[in-house]
């Protein structure tokens, strides 16, 4: 099967944008299957820099983009993003963007609840993006979401809003936040309907047709395995399944169609938001990684926490995420460091573990066990073959492969699209 799914193998921001862009240029269809406008990446195409949050990357490359049912869609955020890229000269029409008709919508009450809850948590906050992602997924599993298809049925929409507001206004009142008026929401949604419905369709049918015609499909994940609602550092996670298994359910296609699963991992670790981060560095080395790696959130603008590469954690992501090959990014950020550390396991009290346990207390207590490797004085920046890399850099990559139990199939050595060492074509299966 010549399809590819791309997922993050750490806590997000692994540099998926560049890899996804390269793969999108070789696919015919690009599908987003989870998350929402909490995601963000920057694509540089010629003179233009596109900041995408919801639009599948393929749209920039002239490919068909599909927003799958596994996404939570903020209609206003989508229309704003379309307006932004349109102003940059890109056409986004129902010709090149389709949206699953059963996608749940994010309404203004979702970010309101997200923010009110975070404020109420105080010191214990998750550090969400405040975009309403969690509350929107809660409504989906609670069976009270307004879905895109509901915009075509005003009577259904009206009845569903009653149920939704009964729930949300009670919560908002309890949190001391302003409540929402039904008529205003109904009017807003009905006004948006003619702009959104032309994009709606049974996306699964299009994917089924693609499967039969042999068209190459790229499944574009957002966030990463350690932010997965089941397998991540719960509760400091996002509210969807970010593992490749969800590409099938979140797009509406069988699991055998997913094809090769590529996991993106940074050559060190970063995290935005709160939660356990065993290899976090609070020293000059950590600050140096942040500065050289330009580690600021695309969506939040917040400075990312930085630390050593955690092979124990990436190995876990490989296993639960179904990752068959790794794209290792930002190797050049490590240039010039005298020595490098890789985490191979954790010490928790008297125990030594080769996995991050599930319990919150144990995760917080996990002390990394490090292996120290020699750094390199030469530059890896812009290298396009292994032969151009310093020997110690090759050793570092090889050791990562051994420890995470997956081959490095792509190696990115600068933000430039062509500065990539390709060891295996993911579309070749
Ligand atoms: P939410 O997805 O806004 O609910 O945020 C939950 C957690 O996921 C927070 O720690 C966020 O910082 C994190 N998060 C959400 N989206 C991204 C992303 O695209 N990159 C990195 N972290 C993210």
Coordinates of C-alpha atoms and ligand atoms in Angstrom, one line a residue:
X1 CA 0.0 0.0 0.0
X2 CA 1.6 3.2 -1.1
X3 CA 0.2 5.4 1.6
X4 CA 2.0 7.1 4.4
X5 CA 0.9 8.3 7.9
X6 CA 3.0 10.9 9.7
X7 CA 2.8 11.3 13.4
X8 CA 4.9 13.0 16.1
X9 CA 7.0 10.7 18.3
X10 CA 7.6 13.1 21.2
X11 CA 5.4 16.0 22.5
X12 CA 4.8 17.7 19.2
X13 CA 6.7 20.4 17.4
X14 CA 9.2 17.8 16.0
X15 CA 9.4 19.6 12.7
X16 CA 6.5 17.7 11.0
X17 CA 5.8 20.7 8.7
X18 CA 8.9 20.2 6.6
X19 CA 8.6 16.4 6.4
X20 CA 4.9 16.6 5.7
X21 CA 5.4 19.2 3.0
X22 CA 8.0 17.1 1.3
X23 CA 5.7 14.0 1.4
X24 CA 2.6 16.1 0.4
X25 CA 4.4 17.1 -2.8
X26 CA 4.5 13.4 -3.7
X27 CA 0.9 12.5 -2.6
X28 CA -2.4 13.1 -4.4
X29 CA -4.5 13.5 -1.3
X30 CA -3.6 14.8 2.2
X31 CA -5.9 14.0 5.1
X32 CA -5.9 15.5 8.6
X33 CA -7.4 12.9 11.0
X34 CA -7.3 14.4 14.5
X35 CA -6.7 17.5 16.5
X36 CA -7.8 21.0 15.4
X37 CA -6.4 24.5 15.2
X38 CA -4.3 23.7 18.3
X39 CA -1.8 22.4 15.7
X40 CA 0.4 24.7 13.7
X41 CA 3.2 24.6 11.2
X42 CA 5.0 26.9 8.9
X43 CA 5.6 26.0 5.3
X44 CA 8.0 28.0 3.2
X45 CA 7.2 27.8 -0.5
X46 CA 9.3 30.0 -2.7
X47 CA 8.9 33.6 -1.4
X48 CA 5.8 32.8 0.6
X49 CA 5.6 31.6 4.2
X50 CA 2.3 29.9 5.1
X51 CA 1.2 29.3 8.6
X52 CA -1.2 26.4 8.7
X53 CA -3.3 25.2 11.5
X54 CA -6.3 23.4 10.1
X55 CA -5.7 23.2 6.4
X56 CA -4.0 20.0 5.3
X57 CA -0.5 20.8 4.0
X58 CA -1.3 19.4 0.6
X59 CA -3.5 22.4 -0.2
X60 CA -0.4 24.6 -0.5
X61 CA 1.2 22.1 -2.9
X62 CA -1.8 22.0 -5.2
X63 CA -3.1 18.7 -3.8
X64 CA -6.5 17.7 -2.6
X65 CA -6.8 18.3 1.2
X66 CA -9.4 16.5 3.3
X67 CA -10.3 17.4 6.9
X68 CA -11.4 14.1 8.3
X69 CA -14.2 13.3 10.8
X70 CA -11.6 12.8 13.6
X71 CA -10.7 16.5 13.6
X72 CA -12.6 19.1 15.7
X73 CA -13.3 22.0 13.4
X74 CA -13.6 25.6 14.4
X75 CA -15.6 27.1 11.4
X76 CA -14.4 30.7 12.1
X77 CA -10.8 29.6 12.5
X78 CA -11.0 27.7 9.2
X79 CA -12.5 30.7 7.3
X80 CA -9.9 33.0 8.8
X81 CA -7.1 30.7 7.8
X82 CA -8.6 30.4 4.3
X83 CA -8.8 34.2 4.1
X84 CA -5.1 34.4 5.2
X85 CA -3.8 32.0 2.6
X86 CA -6.1 33.5 -0.1
X87 CA -4.5 36.9 0.6
X88 CA -1.2 35.2 -0.1
X89 CA -2.4 34.1 -3.5
X90 CA -3.6 30.6 -2.8
X91 CA -7.1 29.5 -3.9
X92 CA -8.9 27.3 -1.4
X93 CA -12.2 26.1 -2.9
X94 CA -14.3 22.9 -2.8
X95 CA -12.1 21.8 -5.7
X96 CA -9.1 21.4 -3.4
X97 CA -10.6 21.1 0.1
X98 CA -13.2 18.7 1.3
X99 CA -14.4 18.4 4.8
X100 CA -16.0 15.3 6.3
X101 CA -19.7 16.1 6.8
X102 CA -19.7 14.3 10.2
X103 CA -16.9 16.4 11.6
X104 CA -17.8 17.9 15.0
X105 CA -17.6 21.7 15.3
X106 CA -15.9 23.9 17.8
X107 CA -18.2 26.7 18.9
X108 CA -17.3 29.9 20.8
X109 CA -18.4 28.2 24.0
X110 CA -15.7 25.6 23.7
X111 CA -12.7 28.0 24.0
X112 CA -14.6 29.8 26.7
X113 CA -14.9 26.6 28.8
X114 CA -11.3 25.6 28.0
X115 CA -10.0 28.9 29.4
X116 CA -12.4 29.0 32.4
X117 CA -11.3 25.5 33.4
X118 CA -7.6 26.3 33.0
X119 CA -8.0 29.4 35.1
X120 CA -9.9 27.4 37.8
X121 CA -7.0 24.8 37.8
X122 CA -4.5 27.5 38.7
X123 CA -1.1 26.0 39.4
X124 CA -2.4 22.6 38.2
X125 CA -3.3 23.8 34.7
X126 CA -2.6 21.5 31.7
X127 CA -1.3 24.4 29.7
X128 CA -3.8 23.9 26.8
X129 CA -3.8 26.1 23.7
X130 CA -7.1 27.5 24.9
X131 CA -8.7 26.7 21.5
X132 CA -11.6 24.6 22.9
X133 CA -10.1 21.3 21.7
X134 CA -10.8 19.3 24.9
X135 CA -14.4 20.6 25.5
X136 CA -15.2 19.9 21.8
X137 CA -14.0 16.3 22.0
X138 CA -15.9 15.9 25.3
X139 CA -19.1 16.9 23.5
X140 CA -18.4 14.4 20.7
X141 CA -18.2 11.4 22.9
X142 CA -21.1 12.7 25.0
X143 CA -23.1 12.7 21.8
X144 CA -24.1 16.3 21.9
X145 CA -21.8 17.8 19.2
X146 CA -23.0 20.1 16.5
X147 CA -21.6 18.5 13.4
X148 CA -21.0 20.1 10.0
X149 CA -23.9 18.3 8.4
X150 CA -26.3 19.8 11.1
X151 CA -25.8 23.2 9.5
X152 CA -28.0 22.0 6.6
X153 CA -30.9 21.2 9.0
X154 CA -32.0 24.3 10.9
X155 CA -34.5 22.4 13.0
X156 CA -31.9 19.8 14.1
X157 CA -29.4 22.5 14.8
X158 CA -31.9 24.4 17.0
X159 CA -32.8 21.3 19.1
X160 CA -29.1 20.3 19.4
X161 CA -28.2 23.8 20.6
X162 CA -30.8 23.6 23.4
X163 CA -29.1 20.4 24.7
X164 CA -25.6 21.8 24.3
X165 CA -26.4 25.0 26.1
X166 CA -28.1 23.3 28.9
X167 CA -24.8 21.5 29.6
X168 CA -22.4 24.3 28.8
X169 CA -24.2 27.2 30.5
X170 CA -24.5 25.2 33.7
X171 CA -20.8 24.6 33.7
X172 CA -19.9 28.2 32.7
X173 CA -22.2 29.5 35.5
X174 CA -20.4 27.2 38.0
X175 CA -17.1 28.5 36.9
X176 CA -18.2 32.1 37.1
X177 CA -17.8 32.7 33.3
X178 CA -20.4 34.4 31.0
X179 CA -23.1 32.3 29.5
X180 CA -24.1 32.0 25.8
X181 CA -27.4 32.9 24.3
X182 CA -29.0 30.4 21.9
X183 CA -30.4 32.8 19.3
X184 CA -27.0 34.4 18.8
X185 CA -25.2 31.1 18.3
X186 CA -28.0 29.9 16.0
X187 CA -27.8 33.0 13.9
X188 CA -24.0 32.8 13.7
X189 CA -24.1 29.1 12.6
X190 CA -26.8 29.7 10.0
X191 CA -24.8 32.6 8.6
X192 CA -21.7 30.4 8.3
X193 CA -23.6 27.5 6.8
X194 CA -23.6 28.7 3.1
X195 CA -19.8 29.3 3.3
X196 CA -19.0 25.9 4.8
X197 CA -21.5 23.4 3.4
X198 CA -20.0 23.5 -0.1
X199 CA -16.9 21.9 1.3
X200 CA -18.9 19.1 3.1
X201 CA -19.1 15.5 1.8
X202 CA -18.9 11.9 2.8
X203 CA -15.1 11.9 2.9
X204 CA -15.0 8.2 3.4
X205 CA -16.4 7.7 -0.1
X206 CA -13.7 9.8 -1.7
X207 CA -11.0 7.9 0.2
X208 CA -12.6 4.6 -0.8
X209 CA -12.4 5.8 -4.5
X210 CA -8.8 6.8 -3.9
X211 CA -8.0 3.3 -2.6
X212 CA -9.5 1.7 -5.7
X213 CA -7.7 4.1 -8.1
X214 CA -4.4 3.6 -6.3
X215 CA -4.0 7.4 -5.5
X216 CA -1.3 8.1 -2.9
X217 CA -2.8 9.3 0.4
X218 CA -0.8 11.1 3.1
X219 CA -2.4 11.0 6.6
X220 CA -1.2 14.0 8.4
X221 CA -1.1 13.7 12.2
X222 CA -1.0 16.6 14.6
X223 CA 0.5 16.8 18.1
X224 CA 2.3 13.6 19.0
X225 CA 2.3 10.2 20.8
X226 CA 3.2 11.6 24.2
X227 CA 0.2 13.9 23.9
X228 CA -2.1 11.0 23.0
X229 CA -5.2 10.9 25.3
X230 CA -4.6 7.2 26.1
X231 CA -0.9 6.7 25.6
X232 CA 0.6 10.1 26.6
X233 CA 1.5 11.7 29.8
X234 CA -2.2 11.9 31.0
X235 CA -3.7 14.2 32.0
X236 CA -1.1 16.5 30.4
X237 CA -2.2 15.5 27.0
X238 CA -4.4 16.7 24.1
X239 CA -7.9 15.2 23.8
X240 CA -7.5 12.9 20.8
X241 CA -5.7 9.8 19.8
X242 CA -2.5 10.9 18.0
X243 CA -1.3 7.4 17.3
X244 CA -1.3 6.1 13.7
X245 CA -4.2 3.7 14.5
X246 CA -6.5 6.7 14.7
X247 CA -5.7 7.7 11.1
X248 CA -8.2 5.0 10.0
X249 CA -11.0 5.9 12.3
X250 CA -10.4 9.7 12.0
X251 CA -10.4 9.6 8.1
X252 CA -13.0 6.9 7.5
X253 CA -10.9 4.1 6.0
X254 CA -9.8 0.6 7.0
X255 CA -6.5 0.2 9.0
X256 CA -4.9 -1.7 6.1
X257 CA -4.9 1.5 4.0
X258 CA -2.7 3.5 6.3
X259 CA 0.5 2.2 4.8
X260 CA 3.9 3.2 6.2
X261 CA 3.9 4.9 9.5
X262 CA 6.6 7.6 9.8
X263 CA 7.3 9.0 13.3
X264 CA 8.9 12.4 13.5
X265 CA 11.4 12.9 16.3
X266 CA 13.7 15.8 17.1
X267 CA 17.3 15.0 17.8
X268 CA 16.7 16.3 21.4
X269 CA 13.4 16.8 23.2
X270 CA 11.0 19.8 23.7
X271 CA 7.6 20.2 25.3
X272 CA 5.1 23.1 25.5
X273 CA 2.6 23.2 28.3
X274 CA 2.8 21.5 31.6
X275 CA 3.5 17.9 32.5
X276 CA 6.3 15.4 33.1
X277 CA 9.5 15.8 31.1
X278 CA 12.1 13.5 32.6
X279 CA 15.1 14.8 30.5
X280 CA 14.3 18.5 30.8
X281 CA 17.3 20.7 31.2
X282 CA 17.1 23.8 33.3
X283 CA 20.7 24.9 32.6
X284 CA 22.7 26.7 29.9
X285 CA 22.6 23.6 27.7
X286 CA 18.8 23.6 27.7
X287 CA 18.7 27.4 27.0
X288 CA 21.2 26.9 24.2
X289 CA 19.0 24.2 22.5
X290 CA 16.0 26.5 22.8
X291 CA 17.9 29.5 21.2
X292 CA 19.6 27.5 18.4
X293 CA 16.5 25.5 17.7
X294 CA 14.2 28.6 17.8
X295 CA 11.9 26.7 20.2
X296 CA 8.8 28.9 20.4
X297 CA 5.3 27.5 19.9
X298 CA 3.8 28.2 16.4
X299 CA 0.3 28.5 17.9
X300 CA 1.0 29.8 21.4
X301 CA 4.2 31.7 21.0
X302 CA 5.3 30.2 24.3
X303 CA 8.9 29.2 24.8
X304 CA 9.3 25.5 24.7
X305 CA 11.0 23.5 27.5
X306 CA 14.1 21.7 26.1
X307 CA 16.0 18.6 27.1
X308 CA 18.1 15.6 26.0
X309 CA 16.8 13.0 23.6
X310 CA 14.7 10.5 25.5
X311 CA 15.2 7.1 23.7
X312 CA 13.1 5.3 26.3
X313 CA 10.1 7.5 25.5
X314 CA 10.5 7.4 21.7
X315 CA 10.8 3.6 21.9
X316 CA 7.5 3.6 23.7
X317 CA 6.0 5.9 21.0
X318 CA 7.4 3.6 18.3
X319 CA 5.6 0.6 19.9
X320 CA 2.2 2.2 20.7
X321 CA 2.2 4.5 17.8
X322 CA 2.9 1.8 15.2
X323 CA 6.0 3.7 13.9
X324 CA 8.0 1.9 11.3
X325 CA 10.6 4.5 10.5
X326 CA 11.8 7.7 12.1
X327 CA 12.4 11.1 10.5
X328 CA 15.0 12.6 12.8
X329 CA 15.0 16.4 12.7
X330 CA 17.1 19.3 13.8
X331 CA 20.3 17.3 14.2
X332 CA 22.2 20.5 13.4
X333 CA 21.0 22.1 16.7
X334 CA 23.4 19.7 18.5
X335 CA 26.4 21.0 16.6
X336 CA 29.2 22.1 18.8
X337 CA 28.1 20.4 22.1
X338 CA 31.1 18.6 23.7
X339 CA 29.0 15.7 24.9
X340 CA 25.5 14.5 24.4
X341 CA 23.2 12.4 26.7
X342 CA 20.5 10.0 25.6
X343 CA 18.0 8.7 28.2
X344 CA 17.8 4.9 28.1
X345 CA 15.5 4.3 31.0
X346 CA 14.2 5.6 34.3
X347 CA 14.9 5.1 38.0
X348 CA 11.8 5.4 40.1
X349 CA 12.6 4.9 43.7
X350 CA 14.3 1.5 43.9
X351 CA 13.0 0.4 40.5
X352 CA 14.6 0.7 37.1
X353 CA 12.2 0.8 34.2
X354 CA 12.5 0.9 30.4
X355 CA 9.2 2.6 29.9
X356 CA 7.4 5.6 31.3
X357 CA 4.8 4.3 33.7
X358 CA 1.2 5.4 33.5
X359 CA 0.6 6.8 37.0
X360 CA 1.1 10.5 37.5
X361 CA 3.2 10.3 40.7
X362 CA 5.5 7.7 39.1
X363 CA 5.9 9.9 36.0
X364 CA 6.8 12.9 38.0
X365 CA 9.3 10.9 40.0
X366 CA 11.0 9.3 37.0
X367 CA 14.8 10.1 37.0
X368 CA 16.5 9.6 33.7
X369 CA 19.3 7.1 33.3
X370 CA 21.7 8.5 30.8
X371 CA 24.2 7.2 28.3
X372 CA 26.9 9.8 27.4
X373 CA 28.1 10.1 23.8
X374 CA 30.8 12.2 22.3
X375 CA 29.7 15.4 20.6
X376 CA 31.1 16.8 17.4
X377 CA 32.9 20.0 16.5
X378 CA 32.1 20.0 12.8
X379 CA 28.8 21.1 11.3
X380 CA 25.9 18.9 10.2
X381 CA 23.9 21.8 8.9
X382 CA 22.8 21.3 5.4
X383 CA 24.3 17.8 5.0
X384 CA 22.6 15.8 2.3
X385 CA 24.4 12.5 2.8
X386 CA 25.8 10.5 5.7
X387 CA 29.3 11.0 4.1
X388 CA 29.0 14.7 4.9
X389 CA 28.3 14.1 8.6
X390 CA 31.0 14.1 11.3
X391 CA 31.7 10.5 12.5
X392 CA 30.3 11.3 16.0
X393 CA 27.0 12.5 14.5
X394 CA 26.6 9.3 12.6
X395 CA 27.3 7.3 15.8
X396 CA 24.7 9.4 17.6
X397 CA 22.0 8.6 15.0
X398 CA 23.0 4.9 14.9
X399 CA 22.7 4.7 18.7
X400 CA 19.2 6.3 18.5
X401 CA 18.1 3.7 16.0
X402 CA 19.3 0.9 18.2
X403 CA 17.6 2.3 21.3
X404 CA 14.3 3.2 19.8
X405 CA 14.2 0.0 17.8
X406 CA 13.3 1.7 14.5
X407 CA 15.4 2.8 11.5
X408 CA 16.0 6.4 10.8
X409 CA 14.7 6.8 7.3
X410 CA 14.9 10.5 6.9
X411 CA 17.4 12.9 8.5
X412 CA 16.8 16.6 8.4
X413 CA 19.8 18.9 8.8
X414 CA 18.3 22.4 8.3
X415 CA 14.9 24.1 7.8
X416 CA 15.5 24.0 4.0
X417 CA 13.4 21.4 2.3
X418 CA 16.3 19.9 0.4
X419 CA 18.6 19.6 3.3
X420 CA 17.4 16.1 4.1
X421 CA 19.2 12.8 4.0
X422 CA 16.7 10.3 2.5
X423 CA 17.5 6.7 3.4
X424 CA 14.3 5.2 2.4
X425 CA 11.3 6.5 0.4
X426 CA 8.3 6.2 2.8
X427 CA 5.9 5.9 -0.2
X428 CA 7.8 2.9 -1.4
X429 CA 6.2 1.0 1.6
Ligands
LIG1 P1 -5.0 21.3 23.9 O1 -4.7 20.4 22.7 O2 -5.1 22.7 23.5 O3 -6.1 20.8 24.7 O4 -3.7 21.3 24.8 C1 -3.3 20.1 25.6 C2 -1.8 20.0 25.6 O5 -1.3 19.6 24.3 C3 -1.0 21.2 26.0 O6 0.2 20.8 26.7 C4 -0.6 21.8 24.7 O7 0.5 22.7 24.8 C5 -0.3 20.6 23.9 N1 -0.4 20.8 22.4 C6 -1.6 20.9 21.7 N2 -1.3 21.1 20.4 C7 0.0 21.0 20.3 C8 0.9 21.1 19.2 O8 0.5 21.2 18.0 N3 2.3 21.0 19.5 C9 2.7 20.9 20.7 N4 1.9 20.8 21.8 C10 0.6 20.9 21.6

